[in-house]
Amino acid sequence: MRAPKELENMQALFIKRVVKNIEDENLLHAIKIGHRLTPSKALGVYRDDYTARLTSALCDIYKSVWRVLGDEVFFQLAQDFLASFSSQTYDLGRYGKEFSLFLSDHSISKEFPFLPELAHFERNFLTIFHAKADLGLSSENFQTLENPFEIKFQLVETHYLYESQFKIYQIFDLRNIEDKQIQPFDFHGPEFGLLYKNKEGIRVKQLCASQYRLLESILSLGTLSNALDDLINRNIEITEKEITEFMQFIVSNQLFKISKIKN
């Protein structure tokens, strides 16, 4: 039986071979293998399987990025990512959390500047998709509130609020469209959106800029009253119709929870 330190060294060499394709003679001599494969070829099988599984995981999670770049470029990008970020969990669905950050520093984002944000959106989409819907106040409960303008609200857990200079959701939705049906479009924004999950499933709501700022203010200041005052102080115009439509959307989808009643 190998000593713990020696076993630890062998494990480190094995990981280096599988993840970074760096072979070490000490590791090769330590491997007992059958007659059909040499130690080097046996390790190559492990490496190929490891690479294929993690590449497949990235394809499943970042389908829109894959769709935008195509097979050849995306698979090479996956190889570059695998060389820098090994898997730290047995759950392949959790792999690739650093992909958005990786894209930010990669030269590919000079040609496709929206890629980091698209990857970040896809990651959040997957997280919310697999989460149980967190429902807030129903419309009936909302109607019983004495003064909703003075109540501190918070969004339900299953949400992702985003702002972008690109049409992220339209780019994301390309994953659901056949190649022959895709029409050229200007991918520049701006775009303000809320990704959420209700009883019917996962949804994306496009907000106008003033509604987005209103929601931001509610989340930071708590009450609708304070949020509206904040918009006035910042010279952000919002119409009564935009406020009404925003609140109808929030209430009908049960997206607000009571955080704290203002004293």
Coordinates of C-alpha atoms in Angstrom, one line a residue:
M1 CA 0.0 0.0 0.0
R2 CA 1.4 3.4 -1.0
A3 CA 2.1 6.0 1.7
P4 CA -0.5 8.9 1.9
K5 CA 2.1 11.4 0.6
E6 CA 3.1 9.3 -2.3
L7 CA -0.5 8.5 -3.2
E8 CA -1.3 12.3 -3.0
N9 CA 1.6 12.9 -5.4
M10 CA 0.3 10.2 -7.8
Q11 CA -3.2 11.7 -7.7
A12 CA -1.7 15.1 -8.6
L13 CA 0.2 13.7 -11.5
F14 CA -2.9 11.9 -12.7
I15 CA -5.0 15.1 -12.7
K16 CA -2.2 17.0 -14.5
R17 CA -2.2 14.3 -17.2
V18 CA -6.0 14.2 -17.6
V19 CA -6.6 17.9 -17.3
K20 CA -3.5 19.5 -18.8
N21 CA -2.2 16.6 -20.9
I22 CA 1.2 16.7 -19.1
E23 CA 2.7 13.2 -18.8
D24 CA 5.1 12.2 -16.1
E25 CA 7.3 9.1 -16.2
N26 CA 6.8 8.4 -12.5
L27 CA 3.1 8.1 -13.1
L28 CA 3.5 5.8 -16.1
H29 CA 5.8 3.5 -14.1
A30 CA 3.2 3.3 -11.3
I31 CA 0.4 2.2 -13.6
K32 CA -0.4 -1.5 -13.9
I33 CA -2.2 -2.0 -17.1
G34 CA -3.4 -4.9 -19.3
H35 CA -1.7 -6.1 -22.5
R36 CA -3.8 -4.2 -25.0
L37 CA -3.0 -0.6 -23.8
T38 CA 0.2 1.0 -22.7
P39 CA 0.0 3.2 -19.6
S40 CA 0.2 6.3 -21.8
K41 CA -2.7 5.2 -24.0
A42 CA -4.8 4.2 -21.0
L43 CA -4.4 7.7 -19.6
G44 CA -5.3 9.1 -23.0
V45 CA -8.6 7.3 -22.8
Y46 CA -9.3 8.9 -19.4
R47 CA -8.4 12.3 -20.8
D48 CA -10.6 11.9 -23.9
D49 CA -13.5 10.9 -21.8
Y50 CA -13.0 13.7 -19.3
T51 CA -12.7 16.3 -22.1
A52 CA -15.8 15.0 -23.9
R53 CA -18.0 15.0 -20.8
L54 CA -17.0 18.5 -19.7
T55 CA -17.3 19.8 -23.3
S56 CA -20.8 18.2 -23.4
A57 CA -21.7 19.9 -20.1
L58 CA -20.7 23.3 -21.5
C59 CA -22.8 22.7 -24.6
D60 CA -25.8 21.9 -22.5
I61 CA -25.5 24.9 -20.3
Y62 CA -24.3 27.5 -22.8
K63 CA -26.4 26.5 -25.8
S64 CA -26.8 30.1 -27.1
V65 CA -23.1 30.8 -27.0
W66 CA -22.6 27.5 -28.9
R67 CA -25.2 28.5 -31.4
V68 CA -23.7 31.9 -32.0
L69 CA -20.1 30.6 -32.4
G70 CA -20.8 27.3 -34.2
D71 CA -19.2 23.9 -33.5
E72 CA -15.6 24.5 -34.4
V73 CA -15.1 27.8 -32.5
F74 CA -17.1 26.8 -29.5
F75 CA -15.3 23.4 -29.1
Q76 CA -11.9 25.1 -29.3
L77 CA -13.2 27.7 -26.7
A78 CA -14.2 24.7 -24.5
Q79 CA -10.7 23.3 -24.8
D80 CA -9.2 26.6 -23.7
F81 CA -11.6 26.8 -20.8
L82 CA -10.9 23.2 -19.7
A83 CA -7.2 23.9 -19.6
S84 CA -7.8 26.7 -17.1
F85 CA -10.8 25.4 -15.1
S86 CA -11.0 21.8 -14.1
S87 CA -14.1 20.3 -12.6
Q88 CA -14.5 20.7 -8.9
T89 CA -17.7 18.8 -8.5
Y90 CA -19.3 15.5 -9.4
D91 CA -22.4 17.3 -10.7
L92 CA -21.7 18.3 -14.4
G93 CA -24.6 20.7 -14.2
R94 CA -22.5 22.9 -11.9
Y95 CA -19.5 23.0 -14.1
G96 CA -18.5 26.1 -16.0
K97 CA -19.6 28.8 -13.5
E98 CA -16.5 30.8 -14.5
F99 CA -17.3 30.7 -18.2
S100 CA -18.7 34.2 -18.3
L101 CA -15.6 35.6 -16.7
F102 CA -13.4 33.5 -19.0
L103 CA -15.1 35.0 -22.0
S104 CA -14.6 38.5 -20.7
D105 CA -10.9 38.0 -20.9
H106 CA -10.9 36.0 -24.2
S107 CA -10.2 37.6 -27.6
I108 CA -13.4 36.1 -29.0
S109 CA -15.3 38.8 -27.1
K110 CA -13.8 41.5 -29.2
E111 CA -15.7 40.1 -32.2
F112 CA -18.8 39.1 -30.1
P113 CA -18.9 41.7 -27.2
F114 CA -22.2 40.3 -25.9
L115 CA -20.8 36.8 -25.1
P116 CA -19.9 37.3 -21.4
E117 CA -23.4 38.7 -20.7
L118 CA -25.1 36.0 -22.8
A119 CA -23.2 33.3 -20.8
H120 CA -24.1 35.0 -17.5
F121 CA -27.8 35.1 -18.6
E122 CA -27.7 31.4 -19.6
R123 CA -26.2 30.4 -16.3
N124 CA -29.0 32.2 -14.4
F125 CA -31.6 30.8 -16.7
L126 CA -30.5 27.3 -15.9
T127 CA -30.4 27.9 -12.2
I128 CA -33.9 29.4 -12.1
F129 CA -35.2 26.7 -14.5
H130 CA -34.2 23.9 -12.0
A131 CA -35.3 25.8 -8.9
K132 CA -38.8 25.5 -7.4
A133 CA -40.9 28.6 -8.1
D134 CA -40.8 31.0 -5.2
L135 CA -44.2 32.7 -5.1
G136 CA -44.9 36.0 -3.4
L137 CA -48.2 37.8 -2.5
S138 CA -51.2 36.8 -4.5
S139 CA -53.4 39.5 -6.0
E140 CA -56.0 38.7 -3.3
N141 CA -53.4 39.3 -0.6
F142 CA -52.2 42.4 -2.3
Q143 CA -55.7 43.9 -2.2
T144 CA -55.9 43.5 1.6
L145 CA -52.8 45.7 2.1
E146 CA -53.8 49.0 3.7
N147 CA -51.1 51.1 2.2
P148 CA -48.9 49.2 -0.3
F149 CA -47.0 52.4 -1.1
E150 CA -45.5 52.3 2.4
I151 CA -44.7 48.6 2.6
K152 CA -41.2 47.3 2.1
F153 CA -41.1 44.7 -0.6
Q154 CA -38.5 42.3 -1.9
L155 CA -38.5 40.2 -5.1
V156 CA -39.0 36.4 -4.8
E157 CA -35.9 34.3 -4.8
T158 CA -36.3 32.8 -8.3
H159 CA -35.4 35.9 -10.3
Y160 CA -32.6 37.5 -12.3
L161 CA -32.7 41.2 -13.0
Y162 CA -30.5 42.4 -15.8
E163 CA -29.5 45.4 -17.8
S164 CA -27.5 45.2 -21.0
Q165 CA -26.4 47.3 -24.0
F166 CA -27.2 44.3 -26.1
K167 CA -30.4 42.4 -27.0
I168 CA -29.5 39.5 -24.8
Y169 CA -32.8 37.7 -24.7
Q170 CA -33.2 37.9 -28.5
I171 CA -29.7 36.5 -28.9
F172 CA -30.5 33.8 -26.3
D173 CA -33.7 32.8 -28.0
L174 CA -31.7 31.9 -31.2
R175 CA -31.2 28.5 -29.6
N176 CA -34.9 27.8 -30.2
I177 CA -34.9 28.8 -33.9
E178 CA -33.9 26.8 -36.9
D179 CA -31.0 28.2 -39.0
K180 CA -33.2 28.8 -42.0
Q181 CA -35.6 30.9 -40.0
I182 CA -33.0 33.2 -38.4
Q183 CA -33.2 36.7 -39.8
P184 CA -30.3 39.2 -39.4
F185 CA -30.8 41.8 -36.6
D186 CA -28.9 44.5 -34.8
F187 CA -27.8 42.9 -31.5
H188 CA -27.2 46.3 -29.9
G189 CA -29.7 47.3 -27.1
P190 CA -30.3 48.7 -24.7
E191 CA -32.3 46.0 -22.9
F192 CA -33.9 45.9 -19.5
G193 CA -35.3 42.6 -18.3
L194 CA -36.5 40.4 -15.5
L195 CA -36.1 36.6 -15.7
Y196 CA -38.4 34.9 -13.2
K197 CA -40.3 31.7 -12.5
N198 CA -44.0 31.4 -11.7
K199 CA -46.6 28.5 -11.6
E200 CA -46.5 28.3 -15.4
G201 CA -42.7 28.1 -15.6
I202 CA -39.8 30.3 -16.5
R203 CA -40.5 33.7 -18.1
V204 CA -38.7 36.8 -19.3
K205 CA -40.3 40.3 -19.0
Q206 CA -39.0 43.2 -21.0
L207 CA -39.2 46.4 -19.0
C208 CA -38.9 50.0 -20.2
A209 CA -36.0 51.9 -18.8
S210 CA -38.1 53.8 -16.2
Q211 CA -39.8 50.7 -15.0
Y212 CA -36.4 49.0 -14.6
R213 CA -35.1 52.0 -12.5
L214 CA -38.3 51.9 -10.5
L215 CA -37.7 48.2 -9.6
E216 CA -34.1 48.9 -8.8
S217 CA -35.1 51.7 -6.4
I218 CA -37.8 49.5 -4.8
L219 CA -35.2 46.8 -4.1
S220 CA -32.6 49.3 -2.7
L221 CA -34.9 51.6 -0.8
G222 CA -37.7 49.2 0.1
T223 CA -41.0 51.0 -0.5
L224 CA -42.8 52.1 -3.6
S225 CA -43.2 55.6 -2.1
N226 CA -39.4 56.0 -1.6
A227 CA -38.7 54.6 -5.0
L228 CA -40.9 57.1 -6.7
D229 CA -39.3 59.9 -4.8
D230 CA -35.9 58.6 -5.8
L231 CA -36.9 58.7 -9.5
I232 CA -38.1 62.3 -9.1
N233 CA -34.8 63.3 -7.4
R234 CA -32.8 61.6 -10.2
N235 CA -34.9 63.3 -12.9
I236 CA -36.1 60.0 -14.3
E237 CA -39.6 60.3 -15.8
I238 CA -42.1 57.6 -15.5
T239 CA -45.8 57.8 -16.5
E240 CA -48.8 56.7 -14.5
K241 CA -49.5 54.1 -17.2
E242 CA -46.0 52.7 -16.9
I243 CA -46.4 52.5 -13.1
T244 CA -49.8 50.8 -13.4
E245 CA -48.6 48.3 -16.0
F246 CA -45.5 47.5 -13.9
M247 CA -47.5 46.9 -10.7
Q248 CA -50.1 44.8 -12.6
F249 CA -47.3 42.6 -13.9
I250 CA -45.7 42.2 -10.5
V251 CA -48.9 41.4 -8.7
S252 CA -50.3 39.0 -11.4
N253 CA -47.1 37.0 -11.3
Q254 CA -46.7 37.1 -7.5
L255 CA -43.2 38.5 -7.6
F256 CA -43.3 40.6 -4.4
K257 CA -42.9 39.5 -0.9
I258 CA -43.3 41.7 2.2
S259 CA -39.9 42.3 3.7
K260 CA -40.7 44.8 6.4
I261 CA -43.6 47.3 7.1
K262 CA -42.3 50.8 7.3
N263 CA -42.7 52.4 10.7

